[in-house]
Short mmCIF file of C-alpha atoms in Angstrom, two decimals:
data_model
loop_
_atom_site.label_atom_id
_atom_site.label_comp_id
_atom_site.label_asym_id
_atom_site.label_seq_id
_atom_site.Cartn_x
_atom_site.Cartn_y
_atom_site.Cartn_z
CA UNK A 1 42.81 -14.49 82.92
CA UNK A 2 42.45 -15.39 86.73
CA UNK A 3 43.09 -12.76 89.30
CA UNK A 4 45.23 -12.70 92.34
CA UNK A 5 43.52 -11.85 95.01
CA UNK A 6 45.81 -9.02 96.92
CA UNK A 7 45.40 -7.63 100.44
CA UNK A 8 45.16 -4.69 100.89
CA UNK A 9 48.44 -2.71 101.63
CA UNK A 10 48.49 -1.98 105.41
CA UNK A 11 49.56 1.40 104.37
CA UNK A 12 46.92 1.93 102.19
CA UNK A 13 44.48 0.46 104.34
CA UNK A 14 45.28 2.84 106.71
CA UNK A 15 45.16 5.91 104.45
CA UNK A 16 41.94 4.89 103.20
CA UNK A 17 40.34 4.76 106.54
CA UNK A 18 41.49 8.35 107.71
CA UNK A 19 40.22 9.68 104.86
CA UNK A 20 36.58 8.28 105.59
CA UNK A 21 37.18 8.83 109.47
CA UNK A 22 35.10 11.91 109.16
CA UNK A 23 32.57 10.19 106.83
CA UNK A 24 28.65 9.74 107.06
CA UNK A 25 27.93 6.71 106.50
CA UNK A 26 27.31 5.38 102.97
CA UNK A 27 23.68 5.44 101.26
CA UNK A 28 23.09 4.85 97.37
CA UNK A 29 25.95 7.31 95.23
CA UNK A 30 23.76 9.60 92.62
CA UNK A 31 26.73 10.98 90.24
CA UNK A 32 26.63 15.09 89.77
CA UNK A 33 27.64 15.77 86.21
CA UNK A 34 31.55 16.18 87.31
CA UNK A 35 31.05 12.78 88.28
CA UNK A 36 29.23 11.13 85.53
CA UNK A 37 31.53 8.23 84.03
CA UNK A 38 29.55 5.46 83.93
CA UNK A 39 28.05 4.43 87.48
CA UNK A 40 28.87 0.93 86.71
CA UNK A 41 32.56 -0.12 85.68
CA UNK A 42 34.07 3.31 86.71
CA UNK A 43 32.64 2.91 90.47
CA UNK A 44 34.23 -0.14 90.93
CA UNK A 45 37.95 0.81 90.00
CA UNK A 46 38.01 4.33 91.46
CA UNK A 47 37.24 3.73 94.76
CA UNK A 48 41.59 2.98 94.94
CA UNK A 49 43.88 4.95 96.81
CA UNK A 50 47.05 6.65 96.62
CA UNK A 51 48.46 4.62 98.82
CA UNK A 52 51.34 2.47 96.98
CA UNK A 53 54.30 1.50 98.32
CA UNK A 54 56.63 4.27 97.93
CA UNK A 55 60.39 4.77 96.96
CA UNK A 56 63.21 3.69 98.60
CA UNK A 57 64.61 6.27 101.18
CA UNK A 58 67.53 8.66 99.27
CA UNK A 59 70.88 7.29 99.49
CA UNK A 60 72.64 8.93 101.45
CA UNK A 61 70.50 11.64 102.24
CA UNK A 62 70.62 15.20 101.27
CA UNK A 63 73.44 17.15 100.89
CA UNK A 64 73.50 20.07 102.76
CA UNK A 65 71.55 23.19 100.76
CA UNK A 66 72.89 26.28 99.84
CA UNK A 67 69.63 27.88 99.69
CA UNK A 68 69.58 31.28 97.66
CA UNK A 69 67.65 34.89 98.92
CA UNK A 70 64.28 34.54 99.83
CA UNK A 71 62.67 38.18 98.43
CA UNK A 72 58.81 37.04 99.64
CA UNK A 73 59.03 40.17 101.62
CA UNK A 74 59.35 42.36 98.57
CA UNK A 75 58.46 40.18 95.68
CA UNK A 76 54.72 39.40 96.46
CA UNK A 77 54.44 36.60 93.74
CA UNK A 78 54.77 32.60 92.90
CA UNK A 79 55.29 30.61 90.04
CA UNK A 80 53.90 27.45 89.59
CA UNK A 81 53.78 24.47 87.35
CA UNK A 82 51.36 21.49 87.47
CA UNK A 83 49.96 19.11 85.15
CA UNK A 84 47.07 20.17 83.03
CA UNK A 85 43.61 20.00 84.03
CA UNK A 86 44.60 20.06 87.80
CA UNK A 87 43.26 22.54 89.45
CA UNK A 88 39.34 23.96 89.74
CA UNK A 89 38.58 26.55 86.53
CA UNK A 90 35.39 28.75 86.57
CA UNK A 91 32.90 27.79 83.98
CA UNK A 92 34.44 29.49 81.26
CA UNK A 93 37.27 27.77 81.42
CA UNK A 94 39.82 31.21 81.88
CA UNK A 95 40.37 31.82 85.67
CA UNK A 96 41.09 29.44 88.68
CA UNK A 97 38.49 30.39 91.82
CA UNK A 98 40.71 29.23 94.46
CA UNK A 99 43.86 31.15 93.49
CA UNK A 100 41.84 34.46 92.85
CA UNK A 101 40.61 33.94 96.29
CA UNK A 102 44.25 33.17 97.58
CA UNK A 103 45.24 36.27 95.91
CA UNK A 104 43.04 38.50 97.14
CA UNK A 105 43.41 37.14 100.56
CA UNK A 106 47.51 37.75 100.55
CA UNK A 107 48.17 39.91 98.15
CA UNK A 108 50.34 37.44 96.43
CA UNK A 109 49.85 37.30 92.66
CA UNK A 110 50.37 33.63 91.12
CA UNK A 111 51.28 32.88 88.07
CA UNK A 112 50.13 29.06 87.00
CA UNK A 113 50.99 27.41 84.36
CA UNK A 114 50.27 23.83 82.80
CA UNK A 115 53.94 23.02 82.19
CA UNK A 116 54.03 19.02 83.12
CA UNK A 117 53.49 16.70 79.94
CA UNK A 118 54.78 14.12 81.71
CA UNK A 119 57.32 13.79 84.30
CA UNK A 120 60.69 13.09 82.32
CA UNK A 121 59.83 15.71 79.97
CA UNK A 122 59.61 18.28 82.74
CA UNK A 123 62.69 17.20 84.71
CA UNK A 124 64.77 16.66 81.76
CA UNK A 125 64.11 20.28 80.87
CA UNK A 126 64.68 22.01 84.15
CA UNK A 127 67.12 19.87 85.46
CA UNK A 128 70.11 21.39 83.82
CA UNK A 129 69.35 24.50 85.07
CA UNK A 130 68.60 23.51 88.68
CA UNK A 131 72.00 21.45 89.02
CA UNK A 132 73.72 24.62 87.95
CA UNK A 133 71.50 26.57 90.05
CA UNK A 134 70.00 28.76 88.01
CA UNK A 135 66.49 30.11 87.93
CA UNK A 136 64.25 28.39 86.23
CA UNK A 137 61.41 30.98 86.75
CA UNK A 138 59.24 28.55 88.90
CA UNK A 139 58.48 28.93 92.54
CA UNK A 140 56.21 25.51 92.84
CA UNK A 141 56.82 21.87 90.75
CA UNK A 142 54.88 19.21 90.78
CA UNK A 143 56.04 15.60 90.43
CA UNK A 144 54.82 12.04 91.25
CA UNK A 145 56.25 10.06 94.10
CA UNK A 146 59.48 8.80 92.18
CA UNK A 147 60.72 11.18 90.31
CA UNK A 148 59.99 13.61 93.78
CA UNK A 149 62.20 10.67 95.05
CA UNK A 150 64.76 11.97 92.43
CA UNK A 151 64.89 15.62 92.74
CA UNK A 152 65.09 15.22 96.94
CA UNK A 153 68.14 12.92 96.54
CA UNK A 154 70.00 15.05 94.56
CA UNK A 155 69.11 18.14 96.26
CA UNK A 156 67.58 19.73 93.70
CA UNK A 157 64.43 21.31 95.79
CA UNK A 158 64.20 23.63 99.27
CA UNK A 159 63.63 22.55 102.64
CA UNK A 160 59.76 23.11 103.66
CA UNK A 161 59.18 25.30 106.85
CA UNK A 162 56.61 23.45 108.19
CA UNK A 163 55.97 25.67 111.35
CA UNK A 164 55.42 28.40 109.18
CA UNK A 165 52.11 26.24 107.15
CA UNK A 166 49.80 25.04 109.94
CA UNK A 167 47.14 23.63 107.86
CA UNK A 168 50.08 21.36 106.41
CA UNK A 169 48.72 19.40 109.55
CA UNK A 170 45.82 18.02 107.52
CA UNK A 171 47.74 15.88 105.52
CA UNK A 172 46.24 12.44 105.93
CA UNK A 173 48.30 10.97 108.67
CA UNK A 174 49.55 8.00 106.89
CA UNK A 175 50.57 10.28 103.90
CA UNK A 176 52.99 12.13 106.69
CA UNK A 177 55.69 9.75 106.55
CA UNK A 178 56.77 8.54 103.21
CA UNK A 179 60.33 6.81 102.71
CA UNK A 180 61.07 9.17 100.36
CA UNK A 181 60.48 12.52 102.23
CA UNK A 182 60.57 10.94 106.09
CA UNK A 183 58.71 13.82 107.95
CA UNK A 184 57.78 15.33 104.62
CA UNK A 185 60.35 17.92 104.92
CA UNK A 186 60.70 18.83 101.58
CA UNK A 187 56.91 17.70 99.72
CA UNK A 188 53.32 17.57 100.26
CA UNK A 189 50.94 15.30 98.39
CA UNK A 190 48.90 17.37 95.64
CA UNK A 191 46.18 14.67 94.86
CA UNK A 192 46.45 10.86 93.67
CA UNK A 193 44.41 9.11 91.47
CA UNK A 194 44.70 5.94 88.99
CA UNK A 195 45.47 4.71 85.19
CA UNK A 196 42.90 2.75 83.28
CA UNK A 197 41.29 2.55 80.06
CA UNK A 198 39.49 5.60 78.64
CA UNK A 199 36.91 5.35 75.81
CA UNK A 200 34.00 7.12 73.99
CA UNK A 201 31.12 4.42 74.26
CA UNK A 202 29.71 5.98 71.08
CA UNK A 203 32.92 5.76 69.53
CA UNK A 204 33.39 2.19 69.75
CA UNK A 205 30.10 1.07 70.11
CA UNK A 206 30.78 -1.66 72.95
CA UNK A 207 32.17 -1.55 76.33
CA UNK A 208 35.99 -2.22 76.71
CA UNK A 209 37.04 -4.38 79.36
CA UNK A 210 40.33 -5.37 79.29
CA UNK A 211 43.52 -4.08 78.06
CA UNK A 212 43.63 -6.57 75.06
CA UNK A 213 40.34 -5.06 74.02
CA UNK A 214 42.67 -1.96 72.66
CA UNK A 215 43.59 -4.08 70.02
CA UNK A 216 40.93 -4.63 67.72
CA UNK A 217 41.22 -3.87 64.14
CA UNK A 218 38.19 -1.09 64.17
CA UNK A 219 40.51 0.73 66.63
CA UNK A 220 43.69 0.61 64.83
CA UNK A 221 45.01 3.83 64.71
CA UNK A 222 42.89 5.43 66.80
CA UNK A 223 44.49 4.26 70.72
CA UNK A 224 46.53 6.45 72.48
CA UNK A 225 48.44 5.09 75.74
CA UNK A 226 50.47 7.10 78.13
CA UNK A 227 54.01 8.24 78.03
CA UNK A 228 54.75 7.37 82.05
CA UNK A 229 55.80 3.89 81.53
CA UNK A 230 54.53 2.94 85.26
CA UNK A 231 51.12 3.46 84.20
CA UNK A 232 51.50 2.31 80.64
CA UNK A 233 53.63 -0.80 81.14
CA UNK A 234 52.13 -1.01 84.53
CA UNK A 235 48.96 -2.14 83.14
CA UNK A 236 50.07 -4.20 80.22
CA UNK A 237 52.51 -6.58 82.85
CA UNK A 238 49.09 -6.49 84.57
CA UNK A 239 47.27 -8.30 81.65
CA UNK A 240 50.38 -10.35 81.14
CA UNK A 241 50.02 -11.79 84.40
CA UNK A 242 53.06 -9.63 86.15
CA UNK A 243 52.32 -7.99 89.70
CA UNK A 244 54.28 -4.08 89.11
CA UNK A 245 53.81 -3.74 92.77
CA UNK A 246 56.16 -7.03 92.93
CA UNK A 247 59.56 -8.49 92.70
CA UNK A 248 59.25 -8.42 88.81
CA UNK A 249 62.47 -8.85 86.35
CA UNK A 250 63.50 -7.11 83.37
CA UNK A 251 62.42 -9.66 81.59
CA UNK A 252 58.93 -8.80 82.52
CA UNK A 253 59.70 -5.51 82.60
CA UNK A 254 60.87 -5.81 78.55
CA UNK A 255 58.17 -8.20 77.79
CA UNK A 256 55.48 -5.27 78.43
CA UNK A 257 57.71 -2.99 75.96
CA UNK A 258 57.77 -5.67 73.77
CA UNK A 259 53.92 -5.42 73.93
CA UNK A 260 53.78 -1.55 73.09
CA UNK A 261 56.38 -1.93 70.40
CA UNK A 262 54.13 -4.97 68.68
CA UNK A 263 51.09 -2.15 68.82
CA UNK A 264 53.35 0.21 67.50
CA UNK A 265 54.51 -1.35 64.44
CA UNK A 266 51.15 -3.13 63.88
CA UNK A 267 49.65 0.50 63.68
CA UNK A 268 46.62 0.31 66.59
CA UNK A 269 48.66 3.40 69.16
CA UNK A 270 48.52 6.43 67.34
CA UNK A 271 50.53 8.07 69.88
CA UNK A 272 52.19 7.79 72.98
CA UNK A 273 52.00 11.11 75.37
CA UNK A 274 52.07 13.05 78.52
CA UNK A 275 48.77 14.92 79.34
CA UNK A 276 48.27 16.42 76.17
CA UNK A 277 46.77 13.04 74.70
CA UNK A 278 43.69 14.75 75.66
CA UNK A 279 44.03 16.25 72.55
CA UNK A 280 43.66 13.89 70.80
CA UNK A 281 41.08 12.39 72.41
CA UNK A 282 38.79 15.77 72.35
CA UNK A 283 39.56 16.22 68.31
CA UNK A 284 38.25 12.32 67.92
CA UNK A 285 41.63 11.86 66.37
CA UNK A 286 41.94 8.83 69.12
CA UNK A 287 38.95 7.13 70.89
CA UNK A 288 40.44 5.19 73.55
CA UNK A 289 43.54 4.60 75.25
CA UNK A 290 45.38 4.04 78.61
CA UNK A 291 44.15 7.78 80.82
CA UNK A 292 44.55 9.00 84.09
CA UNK A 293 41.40 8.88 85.69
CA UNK A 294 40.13 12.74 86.66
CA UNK A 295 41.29 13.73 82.88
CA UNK A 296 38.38 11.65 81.98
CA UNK A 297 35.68 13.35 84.08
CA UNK A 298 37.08 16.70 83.13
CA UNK A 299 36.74 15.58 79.44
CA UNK A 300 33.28 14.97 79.89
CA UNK A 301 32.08 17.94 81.82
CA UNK A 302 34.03 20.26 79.32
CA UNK A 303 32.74 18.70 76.03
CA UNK A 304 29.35 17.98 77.90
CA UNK A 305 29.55 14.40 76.35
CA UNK A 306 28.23 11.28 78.62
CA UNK A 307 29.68 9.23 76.35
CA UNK A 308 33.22 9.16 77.80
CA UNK A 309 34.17 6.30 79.91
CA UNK A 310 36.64 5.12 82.38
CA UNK A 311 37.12 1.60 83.76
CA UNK A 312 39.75 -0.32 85.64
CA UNK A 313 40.99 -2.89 83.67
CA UNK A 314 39.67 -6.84 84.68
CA UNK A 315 43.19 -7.32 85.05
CA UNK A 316 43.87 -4.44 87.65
CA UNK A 317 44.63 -0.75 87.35
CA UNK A 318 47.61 1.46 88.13
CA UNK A 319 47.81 4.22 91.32
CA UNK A 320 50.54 6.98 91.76
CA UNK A 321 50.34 10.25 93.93
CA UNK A 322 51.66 13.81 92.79
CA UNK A 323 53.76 15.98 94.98
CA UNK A 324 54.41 19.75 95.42
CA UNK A 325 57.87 20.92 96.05
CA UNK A 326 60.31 24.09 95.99
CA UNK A 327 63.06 24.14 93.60
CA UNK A 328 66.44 24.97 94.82
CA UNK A 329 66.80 27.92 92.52
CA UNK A 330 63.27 29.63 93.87
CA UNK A 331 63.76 33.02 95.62
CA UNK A 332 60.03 33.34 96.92
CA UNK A 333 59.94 29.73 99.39
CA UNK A 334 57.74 31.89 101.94
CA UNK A 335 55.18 32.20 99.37
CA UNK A 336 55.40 29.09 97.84
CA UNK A 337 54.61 27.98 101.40
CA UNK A 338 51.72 30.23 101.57
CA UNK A 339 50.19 28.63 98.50
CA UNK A 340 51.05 25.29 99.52
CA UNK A 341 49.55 25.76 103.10
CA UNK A 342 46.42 27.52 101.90
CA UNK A 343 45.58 24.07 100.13
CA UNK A 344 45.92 22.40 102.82
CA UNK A 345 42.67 24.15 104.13
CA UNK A 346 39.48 21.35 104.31
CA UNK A 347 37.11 23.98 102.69
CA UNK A 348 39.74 24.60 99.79
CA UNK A 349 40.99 21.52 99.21
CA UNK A 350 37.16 20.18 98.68
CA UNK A 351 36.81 23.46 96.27
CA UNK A 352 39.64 21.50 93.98
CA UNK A 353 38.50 17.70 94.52
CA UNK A 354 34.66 18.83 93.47
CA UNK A 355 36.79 19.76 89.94
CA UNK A 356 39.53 17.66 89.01
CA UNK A 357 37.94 14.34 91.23
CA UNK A 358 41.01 12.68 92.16
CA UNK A 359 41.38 11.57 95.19
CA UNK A 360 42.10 14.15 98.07
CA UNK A 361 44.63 14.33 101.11
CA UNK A 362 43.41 16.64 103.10
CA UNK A 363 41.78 15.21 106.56
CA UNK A 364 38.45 17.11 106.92
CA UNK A 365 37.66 18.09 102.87
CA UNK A 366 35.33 14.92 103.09
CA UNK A 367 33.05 17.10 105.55
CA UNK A 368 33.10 20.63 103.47
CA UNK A 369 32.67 18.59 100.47
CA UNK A 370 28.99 17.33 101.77
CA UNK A 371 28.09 21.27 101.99
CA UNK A 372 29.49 21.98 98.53
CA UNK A 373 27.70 18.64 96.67
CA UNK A 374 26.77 15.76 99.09
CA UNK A 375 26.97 13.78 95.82
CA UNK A 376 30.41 14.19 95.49
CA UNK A 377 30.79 13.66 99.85
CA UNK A 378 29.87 10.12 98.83
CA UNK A 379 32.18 9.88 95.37
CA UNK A 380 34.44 6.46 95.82
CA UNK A 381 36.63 8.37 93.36
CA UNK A 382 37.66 11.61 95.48
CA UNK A 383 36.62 9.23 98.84
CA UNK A 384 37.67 6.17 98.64
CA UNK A 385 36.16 3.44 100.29
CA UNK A 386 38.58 0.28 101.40
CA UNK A 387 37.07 -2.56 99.45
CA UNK A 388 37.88 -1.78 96.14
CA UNK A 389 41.61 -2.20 96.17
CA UNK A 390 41.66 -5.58 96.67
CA UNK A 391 38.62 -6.58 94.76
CA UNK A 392 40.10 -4.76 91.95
CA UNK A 393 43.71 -5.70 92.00
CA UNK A 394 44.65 -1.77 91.99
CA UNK A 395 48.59 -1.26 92.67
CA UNK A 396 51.05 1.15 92.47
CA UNK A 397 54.28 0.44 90.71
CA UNK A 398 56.94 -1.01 92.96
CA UNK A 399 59.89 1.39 93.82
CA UNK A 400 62.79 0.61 91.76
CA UNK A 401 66.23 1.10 92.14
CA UNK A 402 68.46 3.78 90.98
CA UNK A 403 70.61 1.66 88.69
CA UNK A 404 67.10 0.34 87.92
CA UNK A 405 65.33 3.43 87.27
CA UNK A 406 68.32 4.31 84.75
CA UNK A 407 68.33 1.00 82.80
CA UNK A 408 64.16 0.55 83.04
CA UNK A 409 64.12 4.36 81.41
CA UNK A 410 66.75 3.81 78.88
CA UNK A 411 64.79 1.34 77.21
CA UNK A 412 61.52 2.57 77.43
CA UNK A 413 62.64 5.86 76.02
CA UNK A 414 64.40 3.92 72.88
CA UNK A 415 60.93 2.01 72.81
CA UNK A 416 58.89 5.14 72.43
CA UNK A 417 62.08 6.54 70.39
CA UNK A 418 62.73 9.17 72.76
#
């Protein structure tokens, strides 16, 4: 199909820029092994930012918190759950370098756990819980832009004392003032990143370009797509000609379900997941699907296996950022903040990006990064450069409303037959 041209969001223009403020400039890009993905098709659609237009502001604002005992003084310890493969391992795959060194540094013990699938998974589980405001054993969350968008308008997460976490000041500037947190009084961007197509080139034997190149009959069975319907649907209203970022219907909106339920029935997805169809991707019982993007490089360092591929779709690719917060029910916000802050350092923060390679928010990781991997100082896909996001047609998915959110869930999860 043709391609729309898009300018670049002024927002994300922006964003992109600070985070190359502190650049070199640009000479040829020489992928480490953490970056390996194919210097061709993956370098031109991660080079995207975070940068899409977020929520609408909460209605109403927040209702005043009732916020429960902070025991940080006596309770040296946080608890926190993020998404699985997000944070830097050591080589044998058992201990996280950063948070031993955090550790050690405060004498604050962490316990981390991979407890996001996906994010109405999560939420539904906890949420009961939080609105009745009890404990649900975590001290950190972390949730993309709109359901963070949820869980601030219904007060369901602590305040942030943002005098008490100086390096908090290294948040990209545009990334300071979201709609959804104004002032980001209550969140701070973990990384962002991108959905596109994911495939084992020995797998399939030929490249795959486009979203409608899921469907062939030698891959029936074997395609696994994502659970977040922003990125899943995202990208088939893409190929169908639909702009997500846009003033779309539900028509359009039910015409890309329509599109996953046909795929369904017809037998080409095997599943449809949160983060664990890596699973399925690792035990070759799929060999190509919709992905996130740094899920694919970890694949490939971990099963040392070139062969794994990631490429914006020729029709354009999806971008979201993830958020950490404090739940309400937390009695250890202090060091939560500690945690939170100590990411926000330049030299830590490039620590995690040289991992996971999504894309980083942290003003002044670009310059620790060159003295870590220079290769990686230059990566479009933890660096972005500006060009790509038009050239590429990368978006995020437009902020919907809350009666729209409700009814655009509804029938995705009877879709899926959640």
């Amino acid at each position: 199909m043709d391609r729309l041209r898009r300018p670049a969001d002024p927002r994300t223009a922006a964003l992109i820029r600070a985070a190359q403020a502190s650049a070199r400039s640009r000479g040829s890009f020489q992928p480490s092994r953490r970056t390996m993905l194919g210097a061709g098709a993956l370098g031109l659609g991660a080079t995207l930012l975070a940068g899409c237009a977020p929520p609408e502001p909460p209605a109403g604002g927040v209702a005043e918190l009732d916020l429960p005992e902070d025991r940080s003084e006596r309770e040296k310890t946080v608890r926190w759950a993020n998404w699985t493969a997000y944070l830097d391992m050591d080589d044998a795959g058992k201990t996280y370098p950063t948070l031993t060194a955090f550790e050690k540094q405060t004498g604050i013990k962490v316990s981390y756990t991979e407890d996001v699938d996906d994010n109405d998974t999560y939420f539904n589980k906890i949420a009961p819980q939080l609105r009745a405001k009890q404990d649900i054993n975590r001290d950190i969350f972390t949730f993309t832009d709109w359901m963070a968008n949820r869980i601030i308008r219904e007060g369901l997460c602590q305040p942030l004392e943002l005098i008490q976490m100086p390096n908090a000041s290294n948040l990209l500037a545009p990334l300071k003032d979201v709609s959804f947190d104004p002032g980001r009084q209550y969140s701070l961007t973990w990384q962002s990143g991108f959905a596109g197509i994911g495939y084992h080139k020995g797998k399939v034997g030929r490249e795959l370009k486009a979203i409608e190149d899921l469907w062939a009959d030698d891959l029936k069975g074997r395609i696994s797509v994502l659970s977040e319907f922003r990125d899943t649907l995202g990208l088939i209203m893409q190929s169908q000609g639909v702009d997500p970022s846009g003033d779309f219907d539900q028509a359009a909106f039910e015409a890309a379900i329509g599109e996953v339920d046909k795929r369904l029935t017809e037998g080409y997805i095997r599943r449809i997941k949160g983060n664990s169809y890596l699973n399925d991707l690792k035990s070759g019982n799929a060999v190509a699907g919709i992905v996130w993007s740094g899920d694919l490089f970890v694949l490939r360092a971990e099963t040392e296996d070139d062969d794994w591929e990631f490429v914006i779709p020729e029709s354009g690719g999806m971008l979201w950022s993830d958020n950490l917060m404090v739940p309400i029910t937390s009695h250890h916000r202090r060091n939560a903040q500690q945690v939170m802050d100590y990411y926000y350092d330049p030299n830590v923060a490039a620590e995690v990006a040289a991992w996971v390679n999504y894309i980083c928010p942290v003003e002044g990781a670009q310059a620790e990064m060159e003295k870590i991997d220079p290769d990686l100082a230059e990566s479009p896909f933890i660096f972005p450069s500006e060009d790509y996001i038009a050239d590429h047609d990368i978006v995020g998915f437009r902020a919907l409303s809350s009666q729209e959110d409700a009814d655009y869930s509804a029938l995705w999860a009877k879709a899926v037959g959640n």
